[in-house]
Amino acid sequence: MDAKQAIEILQTDLKNNKRKGLTTVNVDVLDKYLEQLKAHAMQNAGSPETELQDAEHSHQWDIEMVRSGWEASTNALKTCFLVSGGSAAALLAFAGSAWSALKPEGLEALALTMTLLGWAVFATGIATALTYLAQYFFAERLKWHERAGDVCQWSAVSLVVAAYVLILLAYLQAGKMFSLFNIVKAIPIN
């Protein structure tokens, strides 16, 4: 039983006695009542060993949640790097062999696609740095560190979402680029 619960019980009993018409409290009766309240509180309180065990379980839970959160964020960042970097590498390989067949508008679309993928990779890199910074702040114990950790964490999430939006825009631009090839007939017919 905590102090708030003890005060609530005391207030309830005082209101009940007031309704019964009692206006004064005998010191001996009050002392006996407080002893009973204390015994009730001790009976409902856990033993120090139980409280220590509960605190240990809570601490282990917190550690596991931090570890699993760290693993999830690391996997999300690796996936974003893989998608954006892999897309950029594939586009570069494609562009190396097909750039001469593109119309000038196609070359502009290729450049824009590469720019979008480059920004996606950059945003993912910054998100990774912010994730490490957030973990540093969460490990500290000052009040403003928790807020700074939250800001870093949400900024990292926002950058990863922005990277995926940039990847989507790059894919749409690449789709448009495929329609901008010069079609050369194998056998010229007049």
mmCIF file of C-alpha atoms in Angstrom:
data_model
loop_
_atom_site.group_PDB
_atom_site.id
_atom_site.type_symbol
_atom_site.label_atom_id
_atom_site.label_comp_id
_atom_site.label_asym_id
_atom_site.label_seq_id
_atom_site.Cartn_x
_atom_site.Cartn_y
_atom_site.Cartn_z
ATOM 1 C CA MET A 1 0.000 0.000 0.000
ATOM 2 C CA ASP A 2 1.401 3.382 -0.906
ATOM 3 C CA ALA A 3 0.866 6.739 0.800
ATOM 4 C CA LYS A 4 -1.930 7.756 -1.569
ATOM 5 C CA GLN A 5 -3.932 4.613 -0.803
ATOM 6 C CA ALA A 6 -3.400 5.084 2.958
ATOM 7 C CA ILE A 7 -4.645 8.673 2.771
ATOM 8 C CA GLU A 8 -7.685 7.603 0.734
ATOM 9 C CA ILE A 9 -8.578 4.939 3.326
ATOM 10 C CA LEU A 10 -8.152 7.458 6.141
ATOM 11 C CA GLN A 11 -10.333 10.026 4.349
ATOM 12 C CA THR A 12 -13.034 7.434 3.653
ATOM 13 C CA ASP A 13 -13.133 6.345 7.302
ATOM 14 C CA LEU A 14 -13.230 9.967 8.491
ATOM 15 C CA LYS A 15 -16.164 10.726 6.172
ATOM 16 C CA ASN A 16 -18.014 7.626 7.414
ATOM 17 C CA ASN A 17 -17.503 8.670 11.046
ATOM 18 C CA LYS A 18 -18.567 12.232 10.246
ATOM 19 C CA ARG A 19 -21.801 10.898 8.727
ATOM 20 C CA LYS A 20 -22.384 8.979 11.943
ATOM 21 C CA GLY A 21 -22.220 12.277 13.832
ATOM 22 C CA LEU A 22 -18.717 12.090 15.312
ATOM 23 C CA THR A 23 -16.989 15.468 15.436
ATOM 24 C CA THR A 24 -13.903 14.683 17.517
ATOM 25 C CA VAL A 25 -11.312 11.953 17.434
ATOM 26 C CA ASN A 26 -9.874 10.398 20.569
ATOM 27 C CA VAL A 27 -6.071 10.244 20.400
ATOM 28 C CA ASP A 28 -5.942 6.656 21.703
ATOM 29 C CA VAL A 29 -8.535 5.528 19.162
ATOM 30 C CA LEU A 30 -6.670 7.342 16.358
ATOM 31 C CA ASP A 31 -3.378 5.737 17.423
ATOM 32 C CA LYS A 32 -4.990 2.284 17.447
ATOM 33 C CA TYR A 33 -6.539 2.969 14.036
ATOM 34 C CA LEU A 34 -3.177 4.044 12.583
ATOM 35 C CA GLU A 35 -1.531 0.885 13.958
ATOM 36 C CA GLN A 36 -4.201 -1.213 12.229
ATOM 37 C CA LEU A 37 -3.701 0.751 9.007
ATOM 38 C CA LYS A 38 0.061 0.242 9.281
ATOM 39 C CA ALA A 39 -0.388 -3.506 9.835
ATOM 40 C CA HIS A 40 -2.726 -3.654 6.837
ATOM 41 C CA ALA A 41 -0.172 -1.782 4.712
ATOM 42 C CA MET A 42 2.636 -4.115 5.795
ATOM 43 C CA GLN A 43 0.477 -7.148 5.071
ATOM 44 C CA ASN A 44 -0.240 -5.942 1.533
ATOM 45 C CA ALA A 45 3.329 -4.846 0.856
ATOM 46 C CA GLY A 46 5.669 -7.326 -0.766
ATOM 47 C CA SER A 47 8.753 -8.563 0.978
ATOM 48 C CA PRO A 48 12.039 -6.849 0.105
ATOM 49 C CA GLU A 49 13.084 -9.979 -1.783
ATOM 50 C CA THR A 50 9.891 -9.893 -3.840
ATOM 51 C CA GLU A 51 10.324 -6.198 -4.595
ATOM 52 C CA LEU A 52 13.950 -6.804 -5.589
ATOM 53 C CA GLN A 53 12.908 -9.673 -7.838
ATOM 54 C CA ASP A 54 10.186 -7.514 -9.427
ATOM 55 C CA ALA A 55 12.711 -4.740 -10.025
ATOM 56 C CA GLU A 56 15.126 -7.238 -11.604
ATOM 57 C CA HIS A 57 12.405 -8.590 -13.916
ATOM 58 C CA SER A 58 11.449 -5.052 -14.881
ATOM 59 C CA HIS A 59 15.083 -4.211 -15.590
ATOM 60 C CA GLN A 60 15.538 -7.346 -17.716
ATOM 61 C CA TRP A 61 12.361 -6.469 -19.624
ATOM 62 C CA ASP A 62 13.668 -2.961 -20.312
ATOM 63 C CA ILE A 63 16.982 -4.356 -21.554
ATOM 64 C CA GLU A 64 15.220 -6.843 -23.830
ATOM 65 C CA MET A 65 12.965 -4.112 -25.255
ATOM 66 C CA VAL A 66 15.976 -1.888 -26.009
ATOM 67 C CA ARG A 67 17.795 -4.825 -27.629
ATOM 68 C CA SER A 68 14.832 -5.844 -29.768
ATOM 69 C CA GLY A 69 14.179 -2.223 -30.747
ATOM 70 C CA TRP A 70 17.814 -1.844 -31.728
ATOM 71 C CA GLU A 71 17.696 -5.019 -33.840
ATOM 72 C CA ALA A 72 14.486 -3.939 -35.565
ATOM 73 C CA SER A 73 15.850 -0.493 -36.405
ATOM 74 C CA THR A 74 19.124 -1.986 -37.643
ATOM 75 C CA ASN A 75 17.248 -4.397 -39.902
ATOM 76 C CA ALA A 76 15.065 -1.577 -41.242
ATOM 77 C CA LEU A 77 18.125 0.538 -42.027
ATOM 78 C CA LYS A 78 19.948 -2.376 -43.674
ATOM 79 C CA THR A 79 16.895 -3.086 -45.813
ATOM 80 C CA CYS A 80 16.644 0.549 -46.874
ATOM 81 C CA PHE A 81 20.357 0.609 -47.753
ATOM 82 C CA LEU A 82 19.992 -2.620 -49.696
ATOM 83 C CA VAL A 83 16.985 -1.400 -51.674
ATOM 84 C CA SER A 84 18.333 2.075 -52.462
ATOM 85 C CA GLY A 85 21.954 1.050 -53.021
ATOM 86 C CA GLY A 86 20.997 -2.044 -55.005
ATOM 87 C CA SER A 87 18.656 -0.008 -57.166
ATOM 88 C CA ALA A 88 21.369 2.553 -57.840
ATOM 89 C CA ALA A 89 23.890 -0.169 -58.720
ATOM 90 C CA ALA A 90 21.423 -1.925 -61.033
ATOM 91 C CA LEU A 91 20.539 1.353 -62.723
ATOM 92 C CA LEU A 92 24.217 2.185 -63.221
ATOM 93 C CA ALA A 93 24.821 -1.233 -64.772
ATOM 94 C CA PHE A 94 21.824 -0.745 -67.043
ATOM 95 C CA ALA A 95 22.813 2.809 -67.939
ATOM 96 C CA GLY A 96 26.340 1.717 -68.810
ATOM 97 C CA SER A 97 25.056 -0.452 -71.603
ATOM 98 C CA ALA A 98 21.958 1.448 -72.702
ATOM 99 C CA TRP A 99 22.718 5.136 -72.363
ATOM 100 C CA SER A 100 23.638 5.549 -76.012
ATOM 101 C CA ALA A 101 20.189 4.344 -77.081
ATOM 102 C CA LEU A 102 18.362 6.938 -74.961
ATOM 103 C CA LYS A 103 16.878 10.122 -76.344
ATOM 104 C CA PRO A 104 18.026 13.359 -74.666
ATOM 105 C CA GLU A 105 14.876 13.309 -72.516
ATOM 106 C CA GLY A 106 15.755 9.754 -71.520
ATOM 107 C CA LEU A 107 19.204 10.870 -70.400
ATOM 108 C CA GLU A 108 17.578 13.558 -68.246
ATOM 109 C CA ALA A 109 15.245 10.935 -66.774
ATOM 110 C CA LEU A 110 18.247 8.684 -66.098
ATOM 111 C CA ALA A 111 20.072 11.524 -64.345
ATOM 112 C CA LEU A 112 17.008 12.350 -62.244
ATOM 113 C CA THR A 113 16.548 8.692 -61.328
ATOM 114 C CA MET A 114 20.181 8.431 -60.203
ATOM 115 C CA THR A 115 19.833 11.675 -58.237
ATOM 116 C CA LEU A 116 16.745 10.396 -56.426
ATOM 117 C CA LEU A 117 18.448 7.108 -55.570
ATOM 118 C CA GLY A 118 21.550 8.993 -54.403
ATOM 119 C CA TRP A 119 19.447 11.116 -52.054
ATOM 120 C CA ALA A 120 17.739 7.960 -50.785
ATOM 121 C CA VAL A 121 21.111 6.411 -49.935
ATOM 122 C CA PHE A 122 22.208 9.663 -48.273
ATOM 123 C CA ALA A 123 18.990 9.903 -46.214
ATOM 124 C CA THR A 124 19.452 6.319 -45.062
ATOM 125 C CA GLY A 125 23.042 7.063 -44.021
ATOM 126 C CA ILE A 126 21.945 10.076 -41.979
ATOM 127 C CA ALA A 127 19.157 7.975 -40.429
ATOM 128 C CA THR A 128 21.748 5.409 -39.360
ATOM 129 C CA ALA A 129 23.840 8.100 -37.680
ATOM 130 C CA LEU A 130 20.757 9.479 -35.927
ATOM 131 C CA THR A 131 19.881 5.996 -34.684
ATOM 132 C CA TYR A 132 23.285 5.656 -33.034
ATOM 133 C CA LEU A 133 22.924 9.137 -31.578
ATOM 134 C CA ALA A 134 19.471 8.273 -30.212
ATOM 135 C CA GLN A 135 20.889 5.188 -28.485
ATOM 136 C CA TYR A 136 23.599 7.348 -26.911
ATOM 137 C CA PHE A 137 21.041 9.793 -25.584
ATOM 138 C CA PHE A 138 18.773 7.035 -24.262
ATOM 139 C CA ALA A 139 21.730 5.559 -22.354
ATOM 140 C CA GLU A 140 22.313 8.850 -20.525
ATOM 141 C CA ARG A 141 20.277 9.873 -17.495
ATOM 142 C CA LEU A 142 19.767 13.615 -17.822
ATOM 143 C CA LYS A 143 16.231 14.829 -18.451
ATOM 144 C CA TRP A 144 16.998 16.530 -21.771
ATOM 145 C CA HIS A 145 18.786 13.415 -23.074
ATOM 146 C CA GLU A 146 15.499 11.521 -23.237
ATOM 147 C CA ARG A 147 13.933 14.296 -25.295
ATOM 148 C CA ALA A 148 16.997 14.498 -27.557
ATOM 149 C CA GLY A 149 16.845 10.719 -28.016
ATOM 150 C CA ASP A 150 13.187 10.949 -29.006
ATOM 151 C CA VAL A 151 13.958 13.709 -31.521
ATOM 152 C CA CYS A 152 16.810 11.673 -33.031
ATOM 153 C CA GLN A 153 14.696 8.535 -33.147
ATOM 154 C CA TRP A 154 11.742 10.192 -34.886
ATOM 155 C CA SER A 155 14.075 12.048 -37.243
ATOM 156 C CA ALA A 156 15.656 8.726 -38.234
ATOM 157 C CA VAL A 157 12.233 7.200 -38.853
ATOM 158 C CA SER A 158 11.251 10.221 -40.955
ATOM 159 C CA LEU A 159 14.433 9.968 -43.015
ATOM 160 C CA VAL A 160 13.862 6.270 -43.714
ATOM 161 C CA VAL A 161 10.295 7.003 -44.818
ATOM 162 C CA ALA A 162 11.624 9.842 -46.992
ATOM 163 C CA ALA A 163 14.202 7.452 -48.479
ATOM 164 C CA TYR A 164 11.454 5.010 -49.445
ATOM 165 C CA VAL A 165 9.460 7.856 -51.016
ATOM 166 C CA LEU A 166 12.562 8.855 -52.999
ATOM 167 C CA ILE A 167 13.035 5.235 -54.097
ATOM 168 C CA LEU A 168 9.415 5.097 -55.253
ATOM 169 C CA LEU A 169 9.840 8.344 -57.208
ATOM 170 C CA ALA A 170 13.041 6.966 -58.753
ATOM 171 C CA TYR A 171 11.230 3.790 -59.815
ATOM 172 C CA LEU A 172 8.447 5.846 -61.391
ATOM 173 C CA GLN A 173 11.041 7.970 -63.191
ATOM 174 C CA ALA A 174 12.853 4.830 -64.380
ATOM 175 C CA GLY A 175 9.571 3.506 -65.753
ATOM 176 C CA LYS A 176 9.122 6.722 -67.705
ATOM 177 C CA MET A 177 12.719 6.459 -68.913
ATOM 178 C CA PHE A 178 12.019 3.102 -70.579
ATOM 179 C CA SER A 179 9.643 4.836 -72.978
ATOM 180 C CA LEU A 180 12.372 7.247 -74.066
ATOM 181 C CA PHE A 181 14.581 4.902 -76.093
ATOM 182 C CA ASN A 182 15.450 5.523 -79.723
ATOM 183 C CA ILE A 183 13.904 2.692 -81.659
ATOM 184 C CA VAL A 184 16.310 1.540 -84.353
ATOM 185 C CA LYS A 185 14.868 -0.788 -86.928
ATOM 186 C CA ALA A 186 16.968 -3.855 -87.570
ATOM 187 C CA ILE A 187 16.327 -3.700 -91.301
ATOM 188 C CA PRO A 188 15.715 -0.209 -92.587
ATOM 189 C CA ILE A 189 12.693 -0.203 -94.873
ATOM 190 C CA ASN A 190 11.965 2.867 -96.955
#
